């Protein structure tokens, strides 16, 4: 599931191979002709039914002119296509042609991901060897090969942005955290690359914020506004407490860890920045 800043959530239906978008706080209008969710909450029409291959959706930044939109990426084998749909009507707003993606037969069991940053959607191919950058205005696609330091054996990765808005990719390799910056060479026809910026060991930081020796696996699950959200778990401890993990935040500016909360496997955590609750405002 993916949640955007406006509160929309993508619902994926693997059996029927389609997506819908829900909003728990948006109520159905009188003019809505499609089905609603629980207690009349908003659920969009079916979007993109009949995908050919692996499919993933990402919610796009909305404006009054465009309204809420979602991009769906269809990736069967060695080609891909991106389509933008209106969440309100289910109609296609724009689409790319089919684009070839270099095939890699290994590691197709890995999960793909997509995220919107700075007017582009970054789609990580399941083999973790390439990222497709899709311009949401022009629908142009650039395929970027990942450096060899990033591999399926690395552990985990995600694309996000630094505090000043620069696009970056953060990955883990054991207890090391690596940061790659997205660059564009305008002198060479705008060729895009991911360049290694730093690799920092989190061993000392983990010992500072968590019980020593109990957590020896780090996984990235989100990068937002200059912070990396990590899961710290144990590869050696058995249940219990081997089924427990800590959610940590890592500041990209200082590379310092902060402990957020402890969870158990089977529960998903999704970073979501929401407005300050009105009930907590002081008159």
PDB file of C-alpha atoms in Angstrom:
ATOM      1  CA  UNK A   1       0.000   0.000   0.000  1.00  0.00           C
ATOM      2  CA  UNK A   2       1.162   3.548  -0.791  1.00  0.00           C
ATOM      3  CA  UNK A   3      -0.144   6.710   0.927  1.00  0.00           C
ATOM      4  CA  UNK A   4       0.437  10.262  -0.316  1.00  0.00           C
ATOM      5  CA  UNK A   5       0.386  13.559   1.572  1.00  0.00           C
ATOM      6  CA  UNK A   6      -3.286  14.163   0.642  1.00  0.00           C
ATOM      7  CA  UNK A   7      -4.312  10.894   2.288  1.00  0.00           C
ATOM      8  CA  UNK A   8      -4.982   8.779  -0.824  1.00  0.00           C
ATOM      9  CA  UNK A   9      -3.985   5.105  -0.630  1.00  0.00           C
ATOM     10  CA  UNK A  10      -3.366   2.687  -3.519  1.00  0.00           C
ATOM     11  CA  UNK A  11      -5.139  -0.669  -3.284  1.00  0.00           C
ATOM     12  CA  UNK A  12      -3.678  -3.485  -5.385  1.00  0.00           C
ATOM     13  CA  UNK A  13      -5.797  -6.458  -6.518  1.00  0.00           C
ATOM     14  CA  UNK A  14      -3.393  -9.149  -7.738  1.00  0.00           C
ATOM     15  CA  UNK A  15      -6.072 -11.663  -8.752  1.00  0.00           C
ATOM     16  CA  UNK A  16      -7.858  -9.293 -11.154  1.00  0.00           C
ATOM     17  CA  UNK A  17      -4.599  -7.435 -11.977  1.00  0.00           C
ATOM     18  CA  UNK A  18      -5.880  -3.908 -11.401  1.00  0.00           C
ATOM     19  CA  UNK A  19      -5.588  -1.042  -8.929  1.00  0.00           C
ATOM     20  CA  UNK A  20      -7.985   1.309  -7.176  1.00  0.00           C
ATOM     21  CA  UNK A  21      -7.403   4.348  -4.980  1.00  0.00           C
ATOM     22  CA  UNK A  22      -9.142   4.957  -1.636  1.00  0.00           C
ATOM     23  CA  UNK A  23      -9.410   7.901   0.741  1.00  0.00           C
ATOM     24  CA  UNK A  24     -10.780   7.201   4.217  1.00  0.00           C
ATOM     25  CA  UNK A  25     -11.632  10.843   5.021  1.00  0.00           C
ATOM     26  CA  UNK A  26     -13.088  11.848   1.632  1.00  0.00           C
ATOM     27  CA  UNK A  27     -16.806  11.125   1.435  1.00  0.00           C
ATOM     28  CA  UNK A  28     -18.661  10.191  -1.738  1.00  0.00           C
ATOM     29  CA  UNK A  29     -20.291  13.117  -3.525  1.00  0.00           C
ATOM     30  CA  UNK A  30     -23.856  12.919  -4.790  1.00  0.00           C
ATOM     31  CA  UNK A  31     -22.513  12.831  -8.342  1.00  0.00           C
ATOM     32  CA  UNK A  32     -20.260   9.814  -7.766  1.00  0.00           C
ATOM     33  CA  UNK A  33     -21.466   6.807  -9.742  1.00  0.00           C
ATOM     34  CA  UNK A  34     -18.954   4.191  -8.587  1.00  0.00           C
ATOM     35  CA  UNK A  35     -18.881   2.163  -5.390  1.00  0.00           C
ATOM     36  CA  UNK A  36     -17.704   3.522  -2.080  1.00  0.00           C
ATOM     37  CA  UNK A  37     -15.718   2.070   0.752  1.00  0.00           C
ATOM     38  CA  UNK A  38     -16.568   1.567   4.396  1.00  0.00           C
ATOM     39  CA  UNK A  39     -19.068   4.133   5.742  1.00  0.00           C
ATOM     40  CA  UNK A  40     -19.243   5.914   2.395  1.00  0.00           C
ATOM     41  CA  UNK A  41     -15.521   6.624   2.113  1.00  0.00           C
ATOM     42  CA  UNK A  42     -14.156   7.311  -1.361  1.00  0.00           C
ATOM     43  CA  UNK A  43     -12.910   4.525  -3.635  1.00  0.00           C
ATOM     44  CA  UNK A  44     -11.909   5.310  -7.222  1.00  0.00           C
ATOM     45  CA  UNK A  45     -13.070   3.450 -10.333  1.00  0.00           C
ATOM     46  CA  UNK A  46     -10.987   0.427 -11.415  1.00  0.00           C
ATOM     47  CA  UNK A  47      -7.712   1.639 -12.916  1.00  0.00           C
ATOM     48  CA  UNK A  48      -5.672  -0.108 -15.598  1.00  0.00           C
ATOM     49  CA  UNK A  49      -7.371  -3.503 -15.557  1.00  0.00           C
ATOM     50  CA  UNK A  50      -5.515  -6.176 -17.528  1.00  0.00           C
ATOM     51  CA  UNK A  51      -1.848  -5.426 -16.921  1.00  0.00           C
ATOM     52  CA  UNK A  52       0.496  -7.562 -18.997  1.00  0.00           C
ATOM     53  CA  UNK A  53       3.257  -8.064 -16.418  1.00  0.00           C
ATOM     54  CA  UNK A  54       4.467  -6.883 -13.026  1.00  0.00           C
ATOM     55  CA  UNK A  55       2.593  -3.675 -12.148  1.00  0.00           C
ATOM     56  CA  UNK A  56       3.097  -0.978  -9.550  1.00  0.00           C
ATOM     57  CA  UNK A  57       1.353   2.345  -8.851  1.00  0.00           C
ATOM     58  CA  UNK A  58       2.496   5.690  -7.468  1.00  0.00           C
ATOM     59  CA  UNK A  59       0.338   8.632  -6.432  1.00  0.00           C
ATOM     60  CA  UNK A  60       1.261  11.914  -8.115  1.00  0.00           C
ATOM     61  CA  UNK A  61       1.272  15.421  -6.683  1.00  0.00           C
ATOM     62  CA  UNK A  62      -2.109  16.943  -7.487  1.00  0.00           C
ATOM     63  CA  UNK A  63      -3.150  20.461  -8.480  1.00  0.00           C
ATOM     64  CA  UNK A  64      -6.524  22.152  -8.857  1.00  0.00           C
ATOM     65  CA  UNK A  65      -6.136  21.979 -12.634  1.00  0.00           C
ATOM     66  CA  UNK A  66      -5.150  18.294 -12.881  1.00  0.00           C
ATOM     67  CA  UNK A  67      -6.911  16.887  -9.819  1.00  0.00           C
ATOM     68  CA  UNK A  68      -5.713  13.725  -8.051  1.00  0.00           C
ATOM     69  CA  UNK A  69      -3.798  11.381 -10.374  1.00  0.00           C
ATOM     70  CA  UNK A  70      -1.958   8.083 -10.190  1.00  0.00           C
ATOM     71  CA  UNK A  71       0.745   6.637 -12.450  1.00  0.00           C
ATOM     72  CA  UNK A  72       0.685   2.899 -13.114  1.00  0.00           C
ATOM     73  CA  UNK A  73       3.792   1.166 -14.464  1.00  0.00           C
ATOM     74  CA  UNK A  74       3.331  -2.093 -16.386  1.00  0.00           C
ATOM     75  CA  UNK A  75       6.518  -4.157 -16.736  1.00  0.00           C
ATOM     76  CA  UNK A  76       6.230  -7.481 -18.568  1.00  0.00           C
ATOM     77  CA  UNK A  77       9.693  -8.967 -19.138  1.00  0.00           C
ATOM     78  CA  UNK A  78      12.101  -6.642 -20.936  1.00  0.00           C
ATOM     79  CA  UNK A  79       9.742  -3.741 -21.667  1.00  0.00           C
ATOM     80  CA  UNK A  80       7.709  -1.233 -19.666  1.00  0.00           C
ATOM     81  CA  UNK A  81       4.984   1.363 -20.093  1.00  0.00           C
ATOM     82  CA  UNK A  82       3.728   4.120 -17.778  1.00  0.00           C
ATOM     83  CA  UNK A  83       0.163   5.462 -17.787  1.00  0.00           C
ATOM     84  CA  UNK A  84      -1.315   8.348 -15.783  1.00  0.00           C
ATOM     85  CA  UNK A  85      -4.973   7.996 -14.742  1.00  0.00           C
ATOM     86  CA  UNK A  86      -7.422  10.456 -13.213  1.00  0.00           C
ATOM     87  CA  UNK A  87      -8.418   9.120  -9.798  1.00  0.00           C
ATOM     88  CA  UNK A  88     -11.840  10.788 -10.032  1.00  0.00           C
ATOM     89  CA  UNK A  89     -12.867   9.508 -13.475  1.00  0.00           C
ATOM     90  CA  UNK A  90     -10.558   6.564 -14.144  1.00  0.00           C
ATOM     91  CA  UNK A  91      -9.733   8.043 -17.566  1.00  0.00           C
ATOM     92  CA  UNK A  92      -6.238   7.995 -19.076  1.00  0.00           C
ATOM     93  CA  UNK A  93      -4.539  11.422 -18.900  1.00  0.00           C
ATOM     94  CA  UNK A  94      -1.297  10.501 -20.684  1.00  0.00           C
ATOM     95  CA  UNK A  95       0.880   7.484 -21.421  1.00  0.00           C
ATOM     96  CA  UNK A  96       4.346   6.557 -22.609  1.00  0.00           C
ATOM     97  CA  UNK A  97       5.021   4.161 -25.485  1.00  0.00           C
ATOM     98  CA  UNK A  98       6.480   0.761 -24.655  1.00  0.00           C
ATOM     99  CA  UNK A  99      10.167   1.170 -23.735  1.00  0.00           C
ATOM    100  CA  UNK A 100      12.803  -1.573 -23.709  1.00  0.00           C
ATOM    101  CA  UNK A 101      14.425  -2.383 -20.357  1.00  0.00           C
ATOM    102  CA  UNK A 102      17.622  -4.509 -20.382  1.00  0.00           C
ATOM    103  CA  UNK A 103      16.584  -8.000 -19.325  1.00  0.00           C
ATOM    104  CA  UNK A 104      18.165  -9.804 -16.389  1.00  0.00           C
ATOM    105  CA  UNK A 105      16.926 -13.340 -15.696  1.00  0.00           C
ATOM    106  CA  UNK A 106      18.128 -13.421 -12.098  1.00  0.00           C
ATOM    107  CA  UNK A 107      16.455 -12.066  -8.947  1.00  0.00           C
ATOM    108  CA  UNK A 108      13.053 -11.349 -10.484  1.00  0.00           C
ATOM    109  CA  UNK A 109      11.517 -12.328  -7.156  1.00  0.00           C
ATOM    110  CA  UNK A 110      12.672  -8.988  -5.725  1.00  0.00           C
ATOM    111  CA  UNK A 111      10.026  -6.350  -5.171  1.00  0.00           C
ATOM    112  CA  UNK A 112       9.894  -3.382  -7.542  1.00  0.00           C
ATOM    113  CA  UNK A 113       9.106   0.092  -6.239  1.00  0.00           C
ATOM    114  CA  UNK A 114       8.089   3.496  -7.562  1.00  0.00           C
ATOM    115  CA  UNK A 115       8.205   6.962  -6.002  1.00  0.00           C
ATOM    116  CA  UNK A 116       7.542  10.506  -7.261  1.00  0.00           C
ATOM    117  CA  UNK A 117      10.224  13.128  -6.633  1.00  0.00           C
ATOM    118  CA  UNK A 118      10.812  16.548  -8.180  1.00  0.00           C
ATOM    119  CA  UNK A 119       8.459  16.014 -11.114  1.00  0.00           C
ATOM    120  CA  UNK A 120       9.694  12.523 -11.989  1.00  0.00           C
ATOM    121  CA  UNK A 121       8.692   9.002 -11.038  1.00  0.00           C
ATOM    122  CA  UNK A 122      11.574   6.639 -10.273  1.00  0.00           C
ATOM    123  CA  UNK A 123      10.751   2.999 -10.967  1.00  0.00           C
ATOM    124  CA  UNK A 124      13.159   0.397  -9.610  1.00  0.00           C
ATOM    125  CA  UNK A 125      13.188  -2.684 -11.838  1.00  0.00           C
ATOM    126  CA  UNK A 126      12.718  -5.999 -10.011  1.00  0.00           C
ATOM    127  CA  UNK A 127      16.261  -7.174 -10.793  1.00  0.00           C
ATOM    128  CA  UNK A 128      17.696  -4.113  -8.975  1.00  0.00           C
ATOM    129  CA  UNK A 129      20.059  -3.366 -11.840  1.00  0.00           C
ATOM    130  CA  UNK A 130      18.187  -0.434 -13.394  1.00  0.00           C
ATOM    131  CA  UNK A 131      16.011   2.504 -12.440  1.00  0.00           C
ATOM    132  CA  UNK A 132      13.665   4.144 -14.927  1.00  0.00           C
ATOM    133  CA  UNK A 133      13.181   7.911 -14.489  1.00  0.00           C
ATOM    134  CA  UNK A 134       9.798   9.002 -15.914  1.00  0.00           C
ATOM    135  CA  UNK A 135       9.147  12.743 -16.391  1.00  0.00           C
ATOM    136  CA  UNK A 136       5.495  13.298 -15.397  1.00  0.00           C
ATOM    137  CA  UNK A 137       5.201  16.422 -17.600  1.00  0.00           C
ATOM    138  CA  UNK A 138       6.742  15.139 -20.846  1.00  0.00           C
ATOM    139  CA  UNK A 139       6.329  11.377 -20.145  1.00  0.00           C
ATOM    140  CA  UNK A 140       9.924  10.893 -21.321  1.00  0.00           C
ATOM    141  CA  UNK A 141      11.731   7.849 -19.884  1.00  0.00           C
ATOM    142  CA  UNK A 142      15.443   7.535 -19.064  1.00  0.00           C
ATOM    143  CA  UNK A 143      16.857   4.167 -17.970  1.00  0.00           C
ATOM    144  CA  UNK A 144      19.688   4.480 -15.413  1.00  0.00           C
ATOM    145  CA  UNK A 145      22.027   1.578 -14.661  1.00  0.00           C
ATOM    146  CA  UNK A 146      22.764   1.184 -10.963  1.00  0.00           C
ATOM    147  CA  UNK A 147      26.400   1.100  -9.784  1.00  0.00           C
ATOM    148  CA  UNK A 148      27.818  -2.296  -8.818  1.00  0.00           C
ATOM    149  CA  UNK A 149      27.850  -1.321  -5.143  1.00  0.00           C
ATOM    150  CA  UNK A 150      24.055  -1.745  -5.252  1.00  0.00           C
ATOM    151  CA  UNK A 151      22.997  -5.347  -5.775  1.00  0.00           C
ATOM    152  CA  UNK A 152      20.314  -7.780  -4.615  1.00  0.00           C
ATOM    153  CA  UNK A 153      22.843  -8.934  -2.016  1.00  0.00           C
ATOM    154  CA  UNK A 154      23.043  -5.406  -0.593  1.00  0.00           C
ATOM    155  CA  UNK A 155      19.917  -5.948   1.475  1.00  0.00           C
ATOM    156  CA  UNK A 156      17.519  -3.070   0.821  1.00  0.00           C
ATOM    157  CA  UNK A 157      17.217   0.316  -0.866  1.00  0.00           C
ATOM    158  CA  UNK A 158      14.846   3.183  -1.552  1.00  0.00           C
ATOM    159  CA  UNK A 159      14.778   6.439  -3.514  1.00  0.00           C
ATOM    160  CA  UNK A 160      14.016   9.734  -1.784  1.00  0.00           C
ATOM    161  CA  UNK A 161      15.296  13.247  -1.304  1.00  0.00           C
ATOM    162  CA  UNK A 162      17.686  15.158   0.917  1.00  0.00           C
ATOM    163  CA  UNK A 163      16.578  18.084   3.061  1.00  0.00           C
ATOM    164  CA  UNK A 164      17.354  20.510   0.214  1.00  0.00           C
ATOM    165  CA  UNK A 165      15.299  18.466  -2.265  1.00  0.00           C
ATOM    166  CA  UNK A 166      18.067  16.626  -4.133  1.00  0.00           C
ATOM    167  CA  UNK A 167      17.115  13.143  -5.337  1.00  0.00           C
ATOM    168  CA  UNK A 168      19.104  10.310  -3.765  1.00  0.00           C
ATOM    169  CA  UNK A 169      19.133   6.533  -3.442  1.00  0.00           C
ATOM    170  CA  UNK A 170      19.937   4.999  -0.049  1.00  0.00           C
ATOM    171  CA  UNK A 171      20.877   1.339   0.389  1.00  0.00           C
ATOM    172  CA  UNK A 172      22.105  -0.945   3.161  1.00  0.00           C
ATOM    173  CA  UNK A 173      24.908  -3.497   3.048  1.00  0.00           C
ATOM    174  CA  UNK A 174      25.181  -5.251   6.392  1.00  0.00           C
ATOM    175  CA  UNK A 175      25.438  -2.407   8.929  1.00  0.00           C
ATOM    176  CA  UNK A 176      26.688   0.059   6.303  1.00  0.00           C
ATOM    177  CA  UNK A 177      24.419   2.712   4.786  1.00  0.00           C
ATOM    178  CA  UNK A 178      25.310   4.014   1.323  1.00  0.00           C
ATOM    179  CA  UNK A 179      24.006   7.184  -0.343  1.00  0.00           C
ATOM    180  CA  UNK A 180      23.996   7.786  -4.111  1.00  0.00           C
ATOM    181  CA  UNK A 181      23.053  11.145  -5.643  1.00  0.00           C
ATOM    182  CA  UNK A 182      21.087  11.514  -8.864  1.00  0.00           C
ATOM    183  CA  UNK A 183      22.986  13.673 -11.392  1.00  0.00           C
ATOM    184  CA  UNK A 184      22.253  14.916 -14.897  1.00  0.00           C
ATOM    185  CA  UNK A 185      25.044  15.810 -17.352  1.00  0.00           C
ATOM    186  CA  UNK A 186      23.537  18.604 -19.469  1.00  0.00           C
ATOM    187  CA  UNK A 187      26.732  18.772 -21.533  1.00  0.00           C
ATOM    188  CA  UNK A 188      26.223  15.136 -22.605  1.00  0.00           C
ATOM    189  CA  UNK A 189      22.615  15.242 -23.837  1.00  0.00           C
ATOM    190  CA  UNK A 190      21.265  15.174 -20.290  1.00  0.00           C
ATOM    191  CA  UNK A 191      22.594  11.707 -19.454  1.00  0.00           C
ATOM    192  CA  UNK A 192      21.422  10.706 -15.966  1.00  0.00           C
ATOM    193  CA  UNK A 193      23.547   8.812 -13.449  1.00  0.00           C
ATOM    194  CA  UNK A 194      23.557   7.727  -9.816  1.00  0.00           C
ATOM    195  CA  UNK A 195      26.910   8.628  -8.246  1.00  0.00           C
ATOM    196  CA  UNK A 196      28.148   7.238  -4.923  1.00  0.00           C
ATOM    197  CA  UNK A 197      28.318  10.034  -2.347  1.00  0.00           C
ATOM    198  CA  UNK A 198      29.208   8.179   0.866  1.00  0.00           C
ATOM    199  CA  UNK A 199      29.150   4.849   2.717  1.00  0.00           C
ATOM    200  CA  UNK A 200      28.927   5.056   6.522  1.00  0.00           C
ATOM    201  CA  UNK A 201      28.993   2.239   9.094  1.00  0.00           C
ATOM    202  CA  UNK A 202      26.067   2.357  11.553  1.00  0.00           C
ATOM    203  CA  UNK A 203      27.690  -0.046  14.020  1.00  0.00           C
ATOM    204  CA  UNK A 204      28.595   2.618  16.584  1.00  0.00           C
ATOM    205  CA  UNK A 205      25.281   4.426  16.146  1.00  0.00           C
ATOM    206  CA  UNK A 206      23.307   1.211  16.657  1.00  0.00           C
ATOM    207  CA  UNK A 207      25.205   0.520  19.871  1.00  0.00           C
ATOM    208  CA  UNK A 208      24.396   4.059  21.012  1.00  0.00           C
ATOM    209  CA  UNK A 209      20.621   3.836  20.544  1.00  0.00           C
ATOM    210  CA  UNK A 210      19.839   0.098  20.944  1.00  0.00           C
ATOM    211  CA  UNK A 211      20.879  -2.732  23.309  1.00  0.00           C
ATOM    212  CA  UNK A 212      24.377  -3.802  22.265  1.00  0.00           C
ATOM    213  CA  UNK A 213      24.642  -6.911  20.137  1.00  0.00           C
ATOM    214  CA  UNK A 214      20.908  -7.608  19.823  1.00  0.00           C
ATOM    215  CA  UNK A 215      20.274  -6.018  16.429  1.00  0.00           C
ATOM    216  CA  UNK A 216      22.580  -6.742  13.508  1.00  0.00           C
ATOM    217  CA  UNK A 217      20.426  -6.286  10.369  1.00  0.00           C
ATOM    218  CA  UNK A 218      19.424  -2.940   8.819  1.00  0.00           C
ATOM    219  CA  UNK A 219      16.767  -2.485   6.141  1.00  0.00           C
ATOM    220  CA  UNK A 220      15.745   0.752   4.399  1.00  0.00           C
ATOM    221  CA  UNK A 221      12.009   1.104   3.918  1.00  0.00           C
ATOM    222  CA  UNK A 222      11.629   4.820   3.151  1.00  0.00           C
ATOM    223  CA  UNK A 223      13.569   8.025   2.448  1.00  0.00           C
ATOM    224  CA  UNK A 224      11.628  11.232   3.138  1.00  0.00           C
ATOM    225  CA  UNK A 225      12.706  14.893   3.415  1.00  0.00           C
ATOM    226  CA  UNK A 226      16.299  14.226   4.429  1.00  0.00           C
ATOM    227  CA  UNK A 227      15.575  11.268   6.709  1.00  0.00           C
ATOM    228  CA  UNK A 228      16.016   7.537   6.096  1.00  0.00           C
ATOM    229  CA  UNK A 229      13.610   5.204   7.904  1.00  0.00           C
ATOM    230  CA  UNK A 230      15.222   1.887   8.851  1.00  0.00           C
ATOM    231  CA  UNK A 231      14.194  -1.409  10.396  1.00  0.00           C
ATOM    232  CA  UNK A 232      16.755  -2.847  12.816  1.00  0.00           C
ATOM    233  CA  UNK A 233      16.358  -6.567  13.512  1.00  0.00           C
ATOM    234  CA  UNK A 234      18.397  -9.647  14.428  1.00  0.00           C
ATOM    235  CA  UNK A 235      19.556 -12.405  12.100  1.00  0.00           C
ATOM    236  CA  UNK A 236      20.508 -14.708  14.985  1.00  0.00           C
ATOM    237  CA  UNK A 237      17.952 -14.341  17.797  1.00  0.00           C
ATOM    238  CA  UNK A 238      15.053 -16.793  17.801  1.00  0.00           C
ATOM    239  CA  UNK A 239      11.440 -16.049  18.777  1.00  0.00           C
ATOM    240  CA  UNK A 240      11.053 -14.352  21.111  1.00  0.00           C
ATOM    241  CA  UNK A 241      12.450 -11.681  20.729  1.00  0.00           C
ATOM    242  CA  UNK A 242      13.663 -12.513  17.211  1.00  0.00           C
ATOM    243  CA  UNK A 243      10.310 -11.501  15.746  1.00  0.00           C
ATOM    244  CA  UNK A 244      10.724  -7.941  17.007  1.00  0.00           C
ATOM    245  CA  UNK A 245      12.353  -4.980  15.290  1.00  0.00           C
ATOM    246  CA  UNK A 246      13.024  -1.305  15.946  1.00  0.00           C
ATOM    247  CA  UNK A 247      12.018   1.493  13.596  1.00  0.00           C
ATOM    248  CA  UNK A 248      14.812   4.072  13.419  1.00  0.00           C
ATOM    249  CA  UNK A 249      15.290   7.378  11.636  1.00  0.00           C
ATOM    250  CA  UNK A 250      18.644   8.407  10.157  1.00  0.00           C
ATOM    251  CA  UNK A 251      19.356  12.064   9.421  1.00  0.00           C
ATOM    252  CA  UNK A 252      21.226  12.302   6.112  1.00  0.00           C
ATOM    253  CA  UNK A 253      22.842  15.595   7.148  1.00  0.00           C
ATOM    254  CA  UNK A 254      24.417  14.259  10.370  1.00  0.00           C
ATOM    255  CA  UNK A 255      24.217  10.450   9.816  1.00  0.00           C
ATOM    256  CA  UNK A 256      22.892  10.141  13.380  1.00  0.00           C
ATOM    257  CA  UNK A 257      20.266   7.554  14.343  1.00  0.00           C
ATOM    258  CA  UNK A 258      17.176   8.155  16.457  1.00  0.00           C
ATOM    259  CA  UNK A 259      15.013   5.418  17.963  1.00  0.00           C
ATOM    260  CA  UNK A 260      11.312   5.746  17.084  1.00  0.00           C
ATOM    261  CA  UNK A 261       9.342   2.679  18.203  1.00  0.00           C
ATOM    262  CA  UNK A 262       9.441  -1.100  18.449  1.00  0.00           C
ATOM    263  CA  UNK A 263       7.233  -3.383  16.365  1.00  0.00           C
ATOM    264  CA  UNK A 264       6.660  -7.038  15.553  1.00  0.00           C
ATOM    265  CA  UNK A 265       6.732  -8.746  12.176  1.00  0.00           C
ATOM    266  CA  UNK A 266       3.372  -8.987  10.488  1.00  0.00           C
ATOM    267  CA  UNK A 267       2.722  -5.279  11.117  1.00  0.00           C
ATOM    268  CA  UNK A 268       3.567  -2.822   8.321  1.00  0.00           C
ATOM    269  CA  UNK A 269       4.925   0.688   8.912  1.00  0.00           C
ATOM    270  CA  UNK A 270       4.450   3.440   6.315  1.00  0.00           C
ATOM    271  CA  UNK A 271       5.946   6.926   6.939  1.00  0.00           C
ATOM    272  CA  UNK A 272       3.208   9.496   6.462  1.00  0.00           C
ATOM    273  CA  UNK A 273       3.478  13.216   7.263  1.00  0.00           C
ATOM    274  CA  UNK A 274       0.061  14.443   8.401  1.00  0.00           C
ATOM    275  CA  UNK A 275      -1.201  17.853   9.566  1.00  0.00           C
ATOM    276  CA  UNK A 276      -0.953  18.586  13.275  1.00  0.00           C
ATOM    277  CA  UNK A 277      -4.204  17.297  14.907  1.00  0.00           C
ATOM    278  CA  UNK A 278      -6.669  20.137  15.480  1.00  0.00           C
ATOM    279  CA  UNK A 279      -7.516  18.769  18.907  1.00  0.00           C
ATOM    280  CA  UNK A 280      -3.962  19.607  20.030  1.00  0.00           C
ATOM    281  CA  UNK A 281      -4.115  23.273  19.022  1.00  0.00           C
ATOM    282  CA  UNK A 282      -4.292  25.692  21.958  1.00  0.00           C
ATOM    283  CA  UNK A 283      -6.680  28.634  21.603  1.00  0.00           C
TER     284      UNK A 283
END
